[in-house]
Amino acid sequence: MKILIVGSGGREHTLAWKAAQSERVTEVILAPGNIGIAAEPKCRLVDISSDDIARLRRFALDEKVDLTIVGPEAPLVGGLTDAFAQAGLRVFGPSQKASQLEGSKAFTKRLLKKYDIPSGDFQVFDDYDEASAYLKSITGPIVVKADGLAAGKGVYVCKDRNESLAALDAIMKQRAFGDAGDVVVVEECLVGEEASFIAFTDGKTVVPLAGSQDHKPAYDNDEGPNTGGMGAYSPAPVITPEMHERIMNRIMIPVVQAMEEEGAPYLGFLYAGLMIADGVPKVLEFNVRMGDPEAQPLLFRMNSDMIPFMTAAVDGTLAGMEIEWAPEHSVCVVMASGGYPGSYEKGKVITGLGEASAMEGVKVFHAGTGHGPDGIVTNGGRVLGVTAKAPGIAQAIDQVYKAVEKISWEKCHYRKDIGKKALNRD
Ligand code: AMP
Ligand code: GLY
């Protein structure tokens, strides 16, 4: 099989690395990929942007690609799956209509309410004055979100009225996220422990992956601005076997059924971002794709071949399939450019990559790297996802940080407490 993977980050490196291990796969082509992926067996890059659906389709037809896997949300929300399907190409990913689950927070909140799937209370506004009057009428913490895609930055968790009005201003008046802020969703501020629950689905059957936990804030102890994710680990002890059942029965299966009833059957990775408190999981958001950096620890400990799950999802034959997991724990630490998620410099020479990669149970996934005159250099905010696997969570943490400490560049930044939440309860 010839596989095309759309995207260029750490998630895509992990998907490519995993796909290439499949005996069924002869070649993995990344559009546009990154230099870390180019060095993997069976993998090559093609210089087509992940948003250029017309060129991607032409390429997939010319190359006779057997299966396309879409990493990021933007091409899915942009209709890649529909465009490919019209040309008879097979894609593991939801249609444009089904991608509203991530593309419109108002759509999702209304769907959850209609089908009685647990989530926080909310209001939707398309008028600034009405939203502002509402925010002035409430006291205490509240969450203000741009309705549309905002590259993970359209969410403001506000502790008081000043902050919520400033958030509304940024979204609707300054139009920080363009059209994505034409509508705002104001949500009850949920408290508890966050977890990521990701599954393969063919629109009827839900095959869950193991639980995982991301670390969104930039600094230790969950302080600082939100990022795309600074590290993740799997399994997540907050998702006990009972909690796993509850999430499947109250959230994952009902939402897949709801999408079918709404005439938007859902196929692909389905990612629920959850807040768990007092044994109750509530939905914060859905993503219509694999998580980044959750992909790194999850796929690093997935023993099963990933490709049969994807082809079965496309064929509607997932029923009865189950994933085999390595018993080990895995942890990924994201190494970022100093300044991220704000502005940062690129082109810093990275040292120690070879030494870290040679360590037992360690894999260095690339996210934002490039070639410079003096070797591999930084080329993005999130630069590397250093990932380790070990029999216990404490050992995995120990091993991953040993690897991280071998790697450096000027103004490199990473969190020192990835996995600590799992450790504290062991
Ligand atoms: P999202 O992109 O919707 O996942 O939001 C990003 C982050 O904002 C989440 O991972 C949470 O940490 C936080 N967040 C989003 N919605 C809420 C909410 N209703 N209550 C509390 N925190 C939230
Ligand atoms: N790790 C969060 C995300 O992929 O959205």
PDB file of N, CA and C in Angstrom, residues 46 51 68 79 87 91 114 125 141 143 145 186 189 192 221 252 258 267 285 293 335 343 364 384 394 397:
ATOM      1  N   VAL A  46       6.819  15.350  -0.110  1.00  0.00           N
ATOM      2  CA  VAL A  46       6.452  16.069  -1.321  1.00  0.00           C
ATOM      3  C   VAL A  46       6.057  17.482  -0.883  1.00  0.00           C
ATOM      4  N   ASP A  51      -2.883  22.545   3.203  1.00  0.00           N
ATOM      5  CA  ASP A  51      -4.164  23.217   2.913  1.00  0.00           C
ATOM      6  C   ASP A  51      -4.514  23.230   1.432  1.00  0.00           C
ATOM      7  N   THR A  68      -5.150   7.874   2.295  1.00  0.00           N
ATOM      8  CA  THR A  68      -4.648   9.163   2.779  1.00  0.00           C
ATOM      9  C   THR A  68      -5.056   9.328   4.241  1.00  0.00           C
ATOM     10  N   GLY A  79     -12.670  20.434   3.724  1.00  0.00           N
ATOM     11  CA  GLY A  79     -13.345  19.546   2.777  1.00  0.00           C
ATOM     12  C   GLY A  79     -12.443  18.584   2.022  1.00  0.00           C
ATOM     13  N   ALA A  87     -13.201  11.850  -6.090  1.00  0.00           N
ATOM     14  CA  ALA A  87     -12.258  11.347  -7.090  1.00  0.00           C
ATOM     15  C   ALA A  87     -11.980   9.860  -6.883  1.00  0.00           C
ATOM     16  N   VAL A  91      -9.825   8.001   2.129  1.00  0.00           N
ATOM     17  CA  VAL A  91      -9.259   8.897   3.152  1.00  0.00           C
ATOM     18  C   VAL A  91      -9.717   8.460   4.533  1.00  0.00           C
ATOM     19  N   LYS A 114     -28.557  18.563  22.760  1.00  0.00           N
ATOM     20  CA  LYS A 114     -29.687  17.856  22.138  1.00  0.00           C
ATOM     21  C   LYS A 114     -29.679  16.365  22.490  1.00  0.00           C
ATOM     22  N   PHE A 125     -23.439  33.594  21.033  1.00  0.00           N
ATOM     23  CA  PHE A 125     -23.768  34.964  20.611  1.00  0.00           C
ATOM     24  C   PHE A 125     -23.150  35.272  19.253  1.00  0.00           C
ATOM     25  N   PRO A 141     -15.552  32.983  37.426  1.00  0.00           N
ATOM     26  CA  PRO A 141     -14.861  32.485  36.231  1.00  0.00           C
ATOM     27  C   PRO A 141     -15.837  32.081  35.117  1.00  0.00           C
ATOM     28  N   VAL A 143     -15.645  30.904  30.573  1.00  0.00           N
ATOM     29  CA  VAL A 143     -14.773  30.608  29.427  1.00  0.00           C
ATOM     30  C   VAL A 143     -15.385  31.231  28.171  1.00  0.00           C
ATOM     31  N   LYS A 145     -14.991  31.527  24.016  1.00  0.00           N
ATOM     32  CA  LYS A 145     -14.325  30.857  22.889  1.00  0.00           C
ATOM     33  C   LYS A 145     -14.789  31.419  21.554  1.00  0.00           C
ATOM     34  N   VAL A 186     -19.905  31.169  25.065  1.00  0.00           N
ATOM     35  CA  VAL A 186     -19.534  31.459  26.454  1.00  0.00           C
ATOM     36  C   VAL A 186     -19.917  30.231  27.266  1.00  0.00           C
ATOM     37  N   CYS A 189     -17.255  27.465  33.424  1.00  0.00           N
ATOM     38  CA  CYS A 189     -15.863  27.067  33.644  1.00  0.00           C
ATOM     39  C   CYS A 189     -15.847  25.768  34.450  1.00  0.00           C
ATOM     40  N   GLY A 192     -11.515  20.296  37.450  1.00  0.00           N
ATOM     41  CA  GLY A 192     -11.256  18.866  37.582  1.00  0.00           C
ATOM     42  C   GLY A 192      -9.932  18.536  36.930  1.00  0.00           C
ATOM     43  N   ASN A 221       3.627  23.286  36.533  1.00  0.00           N
ATOM     44  CA  ASN A 221       2.441  23.434  37.398  1.00  0.00           C
ATOM     45  C   ASN A 221       1.274  24.072  36.672  1.00  0.00           C
ATOM     46  N   MET A 252     -18.553   8.777  23.868  1.00  0.00           N
ATOM     47  CA  MET A 252     -18.029   8.413  22.545  1.00  0.00           C
ATOM     48  C   MET A 252     -19.096   7.749  21.658  1.00  0.00           C
ATOM     49  N   ALA A 258     -25.136  10.201  17.384  1.00  0.00           N
ATOM     50  CA  ALA A 258     -25.770  11.511  17.154  1.00  0.00           C
ATOM     51  C   ALA A 258     -25.378  12.059  15.783  1.00  0.00           C
ATOM     52  N   LEU A 267     -16.283   9.443  10.468  1.00  0.00           N
ATOM     53  CA  LEU A 267     -15.265   8.417  10.206  1.00  0.00           C
ATOM     54  C   LEU A 267     -13.891   9.028  10.444  1.00  0.00           C
ATOM     55  N   GLU A 285     -14.266  19.695  24.573  1.00  0.00           N
ATOM     56  CA  GLU A 285     -14.244  19.924  23.124  1.00  0.00           C
ATOM     57  C   GLU A 285     -14.053  18.587  22.431  1.00  0.00           C
ATOM     58  N   PRO A 293       0.539  16.677  21.337  1.00  0.00           N
ATOM     59  CA  PRO A 293       1.457  15.541  21.320  1.00  0.00           C
ATOM     60  C   PRO A 293       0.921  14.194  21.812  1.00  0.00           C
ATOM     61  N   MET A 335      10.013  19.787  23.334  1.00  0.00           N
ATOM     62  CA  MET A 335      11.055  20.803  23.470  1.00  0.00           C
ATOM     63  C   MET A 335      10.700  21.923  22.495  1.00  0.00           C
ATOM     64  N   SER A 343       6.162  34.989  20.272  1.00  0.00           N
ATOM     65  CA  SER A 343       7.124  35.023  19.167  1.00  0.00           C
ATOM     66  C   SER A 343       8.449  34.379  19.591  1.00  0.00           C
ATOM     67  N   VAL A 364      13.015  10.233  19.174  1.00  0.00           N
ATOM     68  CA  VAL A 364      12.882  11.690  19.062  1.00  0.00           C
ATOM     69  C   VAL A 364      12.062  12.000  17.814  1.00  0.00           C
ATOM     70  N   LEU A 384      10.689  19.551  18.965  1.00  0.00           N
ATOM     71  CA  LEU A 384      10.878  18.099  19.072  1.00  0.00           C
ATOM     72  C   LEU A 384       9.893  17.517  20.081  1.00  0.00           C
ATOM     73  N   ALA A 394       7.321   6.193  36.468  1.00  0.00           N
ATOM     74  CA  ALA A 394       8.468   6.889  37.050  1.00  0.00           C
ATOM     75  C   ALA A 394       9.726   6.654  36.195  1.00  0.00           C
ATOM     76  N   ILE A 397       9.472   8.591  32.905  1.00  0.00           N
ATOM     77  CA  ILE A 397       9.756  10.021  33.114  1.00  0.00           C
ATOM     78  C   ILE A 397      11.270  10.222  33.239  1.00  0.00           C
TER      79      ILE A 397
END
